[in-house]
XYZ file of N, CA and C in Angstrom:
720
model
N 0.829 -1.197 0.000
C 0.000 0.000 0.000
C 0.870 1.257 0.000
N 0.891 2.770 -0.779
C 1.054 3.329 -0.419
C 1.095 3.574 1.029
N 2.610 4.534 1.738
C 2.416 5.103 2.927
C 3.145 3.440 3.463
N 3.370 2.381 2.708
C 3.724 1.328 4.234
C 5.563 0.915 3.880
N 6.304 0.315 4.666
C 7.186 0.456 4.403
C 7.154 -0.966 3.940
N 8.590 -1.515 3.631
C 8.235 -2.916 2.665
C 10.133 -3.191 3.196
N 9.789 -4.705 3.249
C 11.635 -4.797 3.045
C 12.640 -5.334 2.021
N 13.299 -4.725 0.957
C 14.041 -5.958 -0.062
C 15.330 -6.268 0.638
N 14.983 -7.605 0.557
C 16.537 -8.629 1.004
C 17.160 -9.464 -0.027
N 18.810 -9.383 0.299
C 19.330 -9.250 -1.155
C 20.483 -10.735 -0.052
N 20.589 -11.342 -0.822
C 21.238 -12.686 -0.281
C 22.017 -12.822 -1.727
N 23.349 -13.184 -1.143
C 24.624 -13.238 -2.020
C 25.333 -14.671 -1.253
N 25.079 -15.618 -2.196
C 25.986 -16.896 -2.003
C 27.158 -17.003 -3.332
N 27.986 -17.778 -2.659
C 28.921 -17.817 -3.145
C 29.370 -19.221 -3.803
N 28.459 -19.384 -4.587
C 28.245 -21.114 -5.190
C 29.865 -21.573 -5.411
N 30.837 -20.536 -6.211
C 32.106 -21.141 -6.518
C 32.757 -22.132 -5.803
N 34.467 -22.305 -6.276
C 35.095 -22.771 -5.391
C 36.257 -21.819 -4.983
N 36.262 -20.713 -5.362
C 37.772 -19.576 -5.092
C 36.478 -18.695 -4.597
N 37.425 -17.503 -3.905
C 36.589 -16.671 -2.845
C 36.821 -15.254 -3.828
N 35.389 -14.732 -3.619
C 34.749 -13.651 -4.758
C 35.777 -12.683 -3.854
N 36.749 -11.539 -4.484
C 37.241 -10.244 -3.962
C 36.299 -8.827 -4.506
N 36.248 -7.847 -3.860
C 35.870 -6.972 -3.648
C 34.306 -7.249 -4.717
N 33.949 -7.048 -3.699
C 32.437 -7.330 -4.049
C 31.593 -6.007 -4.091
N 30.833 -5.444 -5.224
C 30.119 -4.152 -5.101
C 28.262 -5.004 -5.091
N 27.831 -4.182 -4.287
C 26.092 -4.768 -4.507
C 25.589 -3.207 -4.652
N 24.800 -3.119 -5.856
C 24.728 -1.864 -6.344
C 22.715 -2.132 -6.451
N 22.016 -1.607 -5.712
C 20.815 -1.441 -5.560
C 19.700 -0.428 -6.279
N 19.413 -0.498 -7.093
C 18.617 0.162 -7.932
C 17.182 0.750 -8.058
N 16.691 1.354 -6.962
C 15.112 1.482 -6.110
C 14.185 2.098 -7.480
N 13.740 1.258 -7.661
C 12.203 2.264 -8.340
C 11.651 3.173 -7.996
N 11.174 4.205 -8.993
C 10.734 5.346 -8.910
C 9.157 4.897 -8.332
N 8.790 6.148 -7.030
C 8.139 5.782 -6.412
C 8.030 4.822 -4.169
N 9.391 4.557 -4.450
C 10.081 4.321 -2.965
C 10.811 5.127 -2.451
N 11.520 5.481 -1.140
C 12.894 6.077 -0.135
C 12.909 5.274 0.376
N 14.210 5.239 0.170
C 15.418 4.843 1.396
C 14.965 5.070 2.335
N 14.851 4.193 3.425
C 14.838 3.946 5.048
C 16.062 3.514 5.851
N 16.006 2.656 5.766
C 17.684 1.762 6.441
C 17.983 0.549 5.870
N 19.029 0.259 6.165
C 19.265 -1.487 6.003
C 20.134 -1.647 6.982
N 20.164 -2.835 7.243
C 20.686 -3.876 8.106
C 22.213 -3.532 8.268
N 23.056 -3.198 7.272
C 24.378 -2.993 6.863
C 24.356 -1.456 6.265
N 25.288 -0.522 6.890
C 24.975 0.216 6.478
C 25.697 0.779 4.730
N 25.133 1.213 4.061
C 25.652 1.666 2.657
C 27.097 1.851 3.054
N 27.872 1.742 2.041
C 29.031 2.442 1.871
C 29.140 3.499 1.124
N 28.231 3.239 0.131
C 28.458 5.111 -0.322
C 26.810 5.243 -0.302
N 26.694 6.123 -0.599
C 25.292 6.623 -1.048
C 24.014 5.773 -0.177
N 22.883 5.801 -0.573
C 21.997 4.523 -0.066
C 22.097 3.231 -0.490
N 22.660 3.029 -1.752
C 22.606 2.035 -2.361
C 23.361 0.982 -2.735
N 24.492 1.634 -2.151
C 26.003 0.694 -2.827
C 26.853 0.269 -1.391
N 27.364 -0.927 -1.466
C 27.619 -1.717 -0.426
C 29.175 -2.413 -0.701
N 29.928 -2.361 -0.250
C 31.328 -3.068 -0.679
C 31.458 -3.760 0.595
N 32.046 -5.507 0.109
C 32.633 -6.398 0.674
C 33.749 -6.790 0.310
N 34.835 -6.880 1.227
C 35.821 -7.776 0.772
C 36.502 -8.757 -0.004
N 35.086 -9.496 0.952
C 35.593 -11.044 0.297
C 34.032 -11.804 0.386
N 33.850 -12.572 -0.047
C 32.994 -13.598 0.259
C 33.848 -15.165 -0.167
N 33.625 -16.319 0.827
C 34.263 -17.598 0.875
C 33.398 -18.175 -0.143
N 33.920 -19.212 -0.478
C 32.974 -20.278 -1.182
C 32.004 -20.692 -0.069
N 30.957 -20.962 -0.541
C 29.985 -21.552 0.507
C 29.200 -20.689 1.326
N 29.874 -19.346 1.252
C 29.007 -18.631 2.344
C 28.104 -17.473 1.643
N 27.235 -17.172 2.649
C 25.990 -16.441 2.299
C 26.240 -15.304 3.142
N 25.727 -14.292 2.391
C 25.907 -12.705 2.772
C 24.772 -11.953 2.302
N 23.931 -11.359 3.566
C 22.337 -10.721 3.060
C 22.555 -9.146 3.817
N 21.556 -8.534 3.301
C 21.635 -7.314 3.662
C 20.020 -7.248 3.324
N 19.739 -6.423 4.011
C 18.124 -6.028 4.525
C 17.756 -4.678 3.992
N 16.801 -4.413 3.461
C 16.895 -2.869 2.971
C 15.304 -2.721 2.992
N 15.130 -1.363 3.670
C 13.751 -0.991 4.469
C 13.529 0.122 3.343
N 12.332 -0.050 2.547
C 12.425 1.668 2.076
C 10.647 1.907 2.574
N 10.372 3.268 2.459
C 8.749 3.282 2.476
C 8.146 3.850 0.701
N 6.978 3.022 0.649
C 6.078 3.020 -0.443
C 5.280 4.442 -0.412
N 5.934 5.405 -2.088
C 5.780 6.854 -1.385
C 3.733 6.811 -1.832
N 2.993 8.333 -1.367
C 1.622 8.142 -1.013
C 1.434 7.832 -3.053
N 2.159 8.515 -4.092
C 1.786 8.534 -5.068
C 1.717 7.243 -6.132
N 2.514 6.090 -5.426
C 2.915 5.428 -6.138
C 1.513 3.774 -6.458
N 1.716 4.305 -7.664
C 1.053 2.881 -8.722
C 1.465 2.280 -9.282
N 1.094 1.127 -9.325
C 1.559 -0.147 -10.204
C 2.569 -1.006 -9.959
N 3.009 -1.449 -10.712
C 4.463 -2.323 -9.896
C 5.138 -1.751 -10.347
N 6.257 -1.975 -8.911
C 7.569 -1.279 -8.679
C 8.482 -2.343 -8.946
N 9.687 -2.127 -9.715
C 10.820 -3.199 -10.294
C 11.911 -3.089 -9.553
N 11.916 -3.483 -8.581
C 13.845 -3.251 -7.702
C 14.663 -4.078 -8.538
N 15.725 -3.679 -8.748
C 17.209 -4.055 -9.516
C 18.278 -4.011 -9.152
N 18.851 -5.033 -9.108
C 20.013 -4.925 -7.812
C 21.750 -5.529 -8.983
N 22.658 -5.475 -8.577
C 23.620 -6.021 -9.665
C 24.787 -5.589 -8.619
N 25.324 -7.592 -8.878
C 26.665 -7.598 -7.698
C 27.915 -7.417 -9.085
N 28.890 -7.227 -8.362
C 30.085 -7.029 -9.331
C 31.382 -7.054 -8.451
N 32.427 -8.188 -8.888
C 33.025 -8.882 -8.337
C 34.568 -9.230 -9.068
N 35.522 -9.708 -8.119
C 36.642 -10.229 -9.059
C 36.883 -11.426 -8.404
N 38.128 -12.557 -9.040
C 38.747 -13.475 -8.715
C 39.754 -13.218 -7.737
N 40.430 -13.952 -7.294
C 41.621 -13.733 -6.755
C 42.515 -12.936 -6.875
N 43.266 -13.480 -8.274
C 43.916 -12.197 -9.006
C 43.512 -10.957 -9.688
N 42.245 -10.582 -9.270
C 41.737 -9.522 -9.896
C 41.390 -9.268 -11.156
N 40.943 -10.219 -11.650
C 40.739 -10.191 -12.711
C 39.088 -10.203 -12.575
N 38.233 -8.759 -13.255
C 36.699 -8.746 -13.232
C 35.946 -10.116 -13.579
N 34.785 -10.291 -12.563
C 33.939 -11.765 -13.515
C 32.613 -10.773 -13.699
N 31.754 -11.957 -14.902
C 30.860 -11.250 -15.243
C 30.095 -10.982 -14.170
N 29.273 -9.874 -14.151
C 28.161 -9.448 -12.945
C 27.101 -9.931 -13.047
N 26.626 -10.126 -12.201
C 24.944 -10.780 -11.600
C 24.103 -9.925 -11.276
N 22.720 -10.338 -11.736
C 22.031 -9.164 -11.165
C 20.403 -9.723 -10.752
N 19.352 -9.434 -10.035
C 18.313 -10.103 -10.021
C 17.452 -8.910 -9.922
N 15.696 -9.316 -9.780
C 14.939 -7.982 -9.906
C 14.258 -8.706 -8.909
N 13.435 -7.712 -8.245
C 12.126 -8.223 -7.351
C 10.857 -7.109 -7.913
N 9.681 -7.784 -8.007
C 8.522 -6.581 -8.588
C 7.612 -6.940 -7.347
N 7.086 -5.604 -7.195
C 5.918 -5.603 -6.004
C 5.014 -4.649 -6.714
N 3.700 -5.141 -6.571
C 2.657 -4.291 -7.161
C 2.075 -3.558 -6.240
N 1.411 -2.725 -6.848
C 1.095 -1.659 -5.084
C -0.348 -1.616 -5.495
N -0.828 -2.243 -4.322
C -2.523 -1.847 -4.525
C -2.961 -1.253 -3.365
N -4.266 -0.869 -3.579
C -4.527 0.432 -2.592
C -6.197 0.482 -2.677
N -6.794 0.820 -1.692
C -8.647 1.028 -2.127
C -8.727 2.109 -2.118
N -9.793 2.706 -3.062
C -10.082 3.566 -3.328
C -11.529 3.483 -3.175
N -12.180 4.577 -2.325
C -14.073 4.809 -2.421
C -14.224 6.070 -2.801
N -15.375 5.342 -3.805
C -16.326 6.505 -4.119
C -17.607 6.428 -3.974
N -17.904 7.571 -3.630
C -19.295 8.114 -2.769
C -20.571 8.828 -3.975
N -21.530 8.778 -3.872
C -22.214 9.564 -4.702
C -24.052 9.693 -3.939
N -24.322 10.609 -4.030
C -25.321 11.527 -3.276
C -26.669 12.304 -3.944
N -27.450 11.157 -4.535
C -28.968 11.441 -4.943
C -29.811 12.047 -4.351
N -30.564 12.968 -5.007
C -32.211 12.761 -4.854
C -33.223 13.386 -5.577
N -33.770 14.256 -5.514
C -34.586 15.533 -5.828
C -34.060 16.234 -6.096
N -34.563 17.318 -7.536
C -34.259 18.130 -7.912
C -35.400 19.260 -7.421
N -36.362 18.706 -7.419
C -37.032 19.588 -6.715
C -38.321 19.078 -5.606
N -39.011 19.801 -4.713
C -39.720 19.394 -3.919
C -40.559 20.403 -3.292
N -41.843 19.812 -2.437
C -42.700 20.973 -1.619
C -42.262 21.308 -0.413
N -42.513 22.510 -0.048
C -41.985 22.310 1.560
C -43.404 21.370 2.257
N -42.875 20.928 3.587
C -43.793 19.399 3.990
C -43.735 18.309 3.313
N -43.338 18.123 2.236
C -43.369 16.951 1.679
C -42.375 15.921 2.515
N -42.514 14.404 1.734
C -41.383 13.373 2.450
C -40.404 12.990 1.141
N -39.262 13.160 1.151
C -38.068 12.825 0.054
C -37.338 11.955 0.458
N -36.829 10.973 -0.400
C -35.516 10.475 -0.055
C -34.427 11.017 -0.586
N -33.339 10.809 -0.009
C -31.963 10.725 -0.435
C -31.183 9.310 -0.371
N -30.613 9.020 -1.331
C -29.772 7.932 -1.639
C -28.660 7.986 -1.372
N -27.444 7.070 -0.909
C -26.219 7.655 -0.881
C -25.192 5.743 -1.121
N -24.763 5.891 -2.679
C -24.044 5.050 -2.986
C -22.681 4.932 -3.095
N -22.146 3.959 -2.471
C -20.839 3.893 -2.482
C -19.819 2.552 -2.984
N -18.952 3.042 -3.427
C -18.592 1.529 -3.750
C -16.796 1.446 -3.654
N -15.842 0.603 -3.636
C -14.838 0.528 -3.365
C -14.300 -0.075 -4.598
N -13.584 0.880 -5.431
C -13.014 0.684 -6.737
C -11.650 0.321 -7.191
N -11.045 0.379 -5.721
C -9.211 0.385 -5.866
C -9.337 -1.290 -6.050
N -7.884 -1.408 -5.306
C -7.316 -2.919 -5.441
C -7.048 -3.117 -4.425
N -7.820 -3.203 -3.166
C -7.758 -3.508 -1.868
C -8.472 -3.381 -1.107
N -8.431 -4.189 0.234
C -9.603 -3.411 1.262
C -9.783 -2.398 1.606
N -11.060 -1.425 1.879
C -10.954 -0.490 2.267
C -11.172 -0.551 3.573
N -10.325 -0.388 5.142
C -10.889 -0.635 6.152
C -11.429 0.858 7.179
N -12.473 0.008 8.088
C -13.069 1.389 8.799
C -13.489 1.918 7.998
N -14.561 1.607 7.429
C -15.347 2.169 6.358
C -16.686 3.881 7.426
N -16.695 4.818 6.954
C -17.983 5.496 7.848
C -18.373 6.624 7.232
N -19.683 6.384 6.886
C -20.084 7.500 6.269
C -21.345 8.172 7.306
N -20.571 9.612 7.011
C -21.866 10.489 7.946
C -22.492 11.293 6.757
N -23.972 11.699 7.118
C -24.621 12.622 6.436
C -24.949 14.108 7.295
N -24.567 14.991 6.813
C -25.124 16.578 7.560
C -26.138 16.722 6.452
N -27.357 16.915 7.032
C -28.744 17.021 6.860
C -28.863 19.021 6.539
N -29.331 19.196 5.676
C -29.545 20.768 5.518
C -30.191 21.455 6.567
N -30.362 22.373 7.058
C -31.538 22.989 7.798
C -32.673 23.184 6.966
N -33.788 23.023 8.142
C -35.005 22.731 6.967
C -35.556 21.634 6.590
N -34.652 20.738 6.992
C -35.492 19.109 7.015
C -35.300 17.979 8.051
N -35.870 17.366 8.183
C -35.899 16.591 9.499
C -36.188 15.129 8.733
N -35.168 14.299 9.837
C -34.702 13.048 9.876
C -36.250 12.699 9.915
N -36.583 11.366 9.095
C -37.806 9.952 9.460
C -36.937 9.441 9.426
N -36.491 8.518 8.856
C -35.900 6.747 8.623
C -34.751 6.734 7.871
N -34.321 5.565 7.894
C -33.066 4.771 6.493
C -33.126 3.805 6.796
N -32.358 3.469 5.578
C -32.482 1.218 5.413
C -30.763 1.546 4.477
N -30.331 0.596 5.620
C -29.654 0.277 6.596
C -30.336 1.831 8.085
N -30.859 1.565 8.937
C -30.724 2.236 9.814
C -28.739 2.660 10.442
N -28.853 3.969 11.109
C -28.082 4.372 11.286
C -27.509 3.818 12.658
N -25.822 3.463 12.550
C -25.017 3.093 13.543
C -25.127 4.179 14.768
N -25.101 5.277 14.983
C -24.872 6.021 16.151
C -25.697 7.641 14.823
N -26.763 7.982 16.236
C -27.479 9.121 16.051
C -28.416 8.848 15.220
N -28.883 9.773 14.154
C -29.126 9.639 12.875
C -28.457 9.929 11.381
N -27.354 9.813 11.795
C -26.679 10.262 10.515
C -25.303 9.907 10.092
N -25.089 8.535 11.066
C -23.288 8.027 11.107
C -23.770 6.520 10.509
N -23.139 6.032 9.843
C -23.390 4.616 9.253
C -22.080 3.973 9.276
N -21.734 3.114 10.110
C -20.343 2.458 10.701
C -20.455 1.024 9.680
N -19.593 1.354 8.180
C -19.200 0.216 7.941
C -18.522 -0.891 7.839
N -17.525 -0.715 8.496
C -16.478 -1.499 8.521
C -15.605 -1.816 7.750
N -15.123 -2.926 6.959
C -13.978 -2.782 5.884
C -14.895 -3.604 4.801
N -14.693 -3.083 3.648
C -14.918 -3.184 2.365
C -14.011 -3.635 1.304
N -14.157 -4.535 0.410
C -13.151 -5.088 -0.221
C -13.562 -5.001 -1.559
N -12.720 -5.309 -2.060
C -12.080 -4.468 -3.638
C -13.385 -5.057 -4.589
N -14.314 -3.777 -4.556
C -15.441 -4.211 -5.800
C -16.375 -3.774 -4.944
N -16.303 -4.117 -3.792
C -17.864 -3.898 -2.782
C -18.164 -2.816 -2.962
N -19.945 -3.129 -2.438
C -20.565 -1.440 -2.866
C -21.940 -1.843 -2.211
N -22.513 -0.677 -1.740
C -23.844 -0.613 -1.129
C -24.649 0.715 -1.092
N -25.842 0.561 -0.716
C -26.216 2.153 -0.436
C -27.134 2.355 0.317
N -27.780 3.171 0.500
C -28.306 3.468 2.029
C -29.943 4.682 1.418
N -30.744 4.388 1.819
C -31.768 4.893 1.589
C -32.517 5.724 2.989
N -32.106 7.497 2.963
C -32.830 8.217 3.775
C -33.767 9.058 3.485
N -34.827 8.453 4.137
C -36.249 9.950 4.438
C -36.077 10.988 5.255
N -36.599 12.065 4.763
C -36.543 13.112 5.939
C -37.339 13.833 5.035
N -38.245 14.959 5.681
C -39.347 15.628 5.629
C -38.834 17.022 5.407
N -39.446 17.860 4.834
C -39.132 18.918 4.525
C -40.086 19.919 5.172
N -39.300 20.654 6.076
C -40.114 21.611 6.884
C -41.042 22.434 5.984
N -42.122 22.324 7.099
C -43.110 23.646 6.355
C -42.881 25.075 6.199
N -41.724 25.144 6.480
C -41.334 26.806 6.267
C -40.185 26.993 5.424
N -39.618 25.883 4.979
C -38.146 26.067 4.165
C -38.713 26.427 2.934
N -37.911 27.137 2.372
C -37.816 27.163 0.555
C -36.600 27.676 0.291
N -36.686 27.515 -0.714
C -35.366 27.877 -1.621
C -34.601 27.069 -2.063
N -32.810 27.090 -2.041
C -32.083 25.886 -2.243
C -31.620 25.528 -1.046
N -31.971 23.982 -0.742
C -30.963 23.474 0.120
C -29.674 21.815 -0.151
N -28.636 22.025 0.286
C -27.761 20.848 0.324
C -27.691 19.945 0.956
N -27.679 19.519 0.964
C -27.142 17.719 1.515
C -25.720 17.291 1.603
N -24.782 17.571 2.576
C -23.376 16.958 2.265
C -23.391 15.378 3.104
N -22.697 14.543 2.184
C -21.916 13.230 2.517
C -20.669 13.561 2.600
N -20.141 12.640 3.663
C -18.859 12.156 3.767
C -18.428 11.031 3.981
N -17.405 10.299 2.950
C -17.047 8.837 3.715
C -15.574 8.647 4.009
N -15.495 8.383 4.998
C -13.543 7.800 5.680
C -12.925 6.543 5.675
N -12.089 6.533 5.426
C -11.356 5.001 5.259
C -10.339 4.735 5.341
N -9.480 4.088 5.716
C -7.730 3.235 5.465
C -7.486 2.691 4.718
N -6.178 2.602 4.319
C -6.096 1.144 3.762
C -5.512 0.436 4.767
N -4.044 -0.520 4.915
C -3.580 -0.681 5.922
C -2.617 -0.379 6.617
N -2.590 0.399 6.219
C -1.489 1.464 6.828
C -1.840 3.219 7.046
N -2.698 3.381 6.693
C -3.152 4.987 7.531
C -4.739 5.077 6.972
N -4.893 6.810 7.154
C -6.553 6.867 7.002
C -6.049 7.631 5.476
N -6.866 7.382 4.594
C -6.914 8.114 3.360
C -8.059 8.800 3.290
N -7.702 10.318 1.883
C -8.673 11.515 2.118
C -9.839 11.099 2.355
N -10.265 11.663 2.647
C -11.945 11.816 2.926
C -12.695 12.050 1.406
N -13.828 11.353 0.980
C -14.208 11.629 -0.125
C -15.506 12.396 0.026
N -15.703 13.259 -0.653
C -17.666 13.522 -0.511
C -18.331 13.799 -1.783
N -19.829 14.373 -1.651
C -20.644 14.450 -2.415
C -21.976 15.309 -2.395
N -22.314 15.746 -2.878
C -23.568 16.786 -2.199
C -24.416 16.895 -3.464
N -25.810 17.192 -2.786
C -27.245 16.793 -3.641
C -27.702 18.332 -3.092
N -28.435 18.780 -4.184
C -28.954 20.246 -4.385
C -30.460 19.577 -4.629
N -31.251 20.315 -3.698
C -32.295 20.285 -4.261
C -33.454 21.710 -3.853
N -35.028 22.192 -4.862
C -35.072 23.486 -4.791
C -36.366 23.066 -3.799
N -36.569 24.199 -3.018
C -37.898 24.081 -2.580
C -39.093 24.985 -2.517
N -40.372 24.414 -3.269
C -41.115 25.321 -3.673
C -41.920 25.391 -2.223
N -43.383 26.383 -2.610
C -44.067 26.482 -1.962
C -45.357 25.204 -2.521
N -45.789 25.047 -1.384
C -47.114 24.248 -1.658
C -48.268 25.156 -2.533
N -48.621 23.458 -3.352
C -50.022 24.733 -4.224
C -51.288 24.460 -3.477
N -51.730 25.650 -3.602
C -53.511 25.330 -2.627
C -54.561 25.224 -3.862
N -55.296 24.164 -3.683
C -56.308 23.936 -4.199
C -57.437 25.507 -4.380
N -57.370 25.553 -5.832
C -58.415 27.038 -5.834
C -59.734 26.455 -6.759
N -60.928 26.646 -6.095
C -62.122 26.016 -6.806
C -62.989 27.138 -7.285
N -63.110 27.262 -8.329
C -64.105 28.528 -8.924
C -65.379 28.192 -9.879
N -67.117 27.964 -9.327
C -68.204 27.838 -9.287
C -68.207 28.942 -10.813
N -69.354 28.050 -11.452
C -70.153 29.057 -12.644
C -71.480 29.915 -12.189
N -71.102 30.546 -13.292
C -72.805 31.537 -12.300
C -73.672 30.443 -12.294
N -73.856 29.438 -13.922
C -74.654 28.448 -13.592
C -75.587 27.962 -12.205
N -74.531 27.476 -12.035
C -73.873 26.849 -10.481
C -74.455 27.562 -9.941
N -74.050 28.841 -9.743
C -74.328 29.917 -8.336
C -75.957 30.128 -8.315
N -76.321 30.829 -9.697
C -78.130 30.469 -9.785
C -78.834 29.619 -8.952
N -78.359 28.501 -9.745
C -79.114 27.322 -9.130
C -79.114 27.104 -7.642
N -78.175 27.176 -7.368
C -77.958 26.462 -5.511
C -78.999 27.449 -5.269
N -78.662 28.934 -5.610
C -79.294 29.998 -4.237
C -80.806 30.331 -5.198
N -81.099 29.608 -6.088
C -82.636 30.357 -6.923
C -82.384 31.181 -7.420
């Protein structure tokens, strides 16, 4: 995940039968990681490491900590390349190996229906869909709603975790999606425009990522009153 740190370990055996001299291990980080530490510390720079000697038979590792920076997508290619001589100094060919780590991460998105328009008193819903689109769990899932002034809470399906307006989902995994259906009434005195903001919060596994939201506009008229208007017909007759 972005934000977590990761470790590449680099193990150098020495299959021969004469003992490898001056040994360089030259580490090659993909764009998208830093340097943290390793086990041994660099000899020059972060990346480059000199040994002596290595024996036949023996194994020589070094540990290397970097962290996964917040921007980084896709797989990352580490490249590493030892370079070495014989006895008499004479260069052998160099070795080199790769390690790939793919970086996945969840991503939610939120989206926030309803009415475009409405009476004041009337009953509306609002919808609020969400779904988890990255490549990972999303954990501590929670979406709250702030309700406009001017309208008042009835119900939802899923009913609400704490109050009326916090929905505690928990962790969500890569594809999941649900949504949540709220009523609330529209005061008899509101008009005009009012909003609706959502918000939903989440981790991946290693910290909390932004906050996403969404907001629904909707207008509010006045109620129409029934107007009934009699023909003289009409009026004749009843009264003679």
């Amino acid at each position: 995940n972005p934000g977590e740190l990761i470790t590449y370990i680099i193990t150098l055996q020495n299959i021969g039968t004469n003992t490898a001299y001056n040994v360089t291990v030259i580490d090659t980080y993909p764009a998208g990681v830093t340097f943290v530490s390793s086990s041994i510390a660099p000899g020059s720079g972060d990346n480059t490491w000199y040994i002596s000697s290595i024996n036949p038979s023996s194994i020589y590792s070094i540990d290397i900590t970097v962290a996964v920076d917040m921007a980084a997508v896709g797989d990352l290619v580490n490249f590493v390349e030892v370079i070495f001589e014989n006895s008499i100094g004479i260069p052998q060919t160099p070795i080199n190996d790769t390690c790939n780590t793919t970086i996945i991460n969840p991503y939610m998105l939120i989206i926030k229906e309803g009415p475009a328009n409405a009476v004041s008193g009337e009953l509306i819903n609002y919808w609020v869909n969400y779904t988890n689109i990255g490549t990972d769990t999303a954990f501590n899932v929670e979406i709250m709603d702030t309700y406009p002034i001017g309208v008042t809470f009835i119900s939802s399906i899923p009913a609400p975790t704490i109050s009326n307006n916090l929905w505690i989902l928990g962790d969500l995994g890569s594809g999941a999606s649900g949504s949540i259906q709220i009523t609330v009434q529209i005061d008899v005195d509101t008009s005009g425009n009012i909003t609706n903001l959502v918000q939903l919060d989440y981790e991946n596994s290693v910290m909390a990522l932004p906050t996403v939201f969404d907001t629904c506009n909707t207008t509010i008229n006045p109620p129409r009153l029934p107007i009934r208007i009699d023909s003289n017909a009409d009026f004749d007759e009843a009264h003679g």
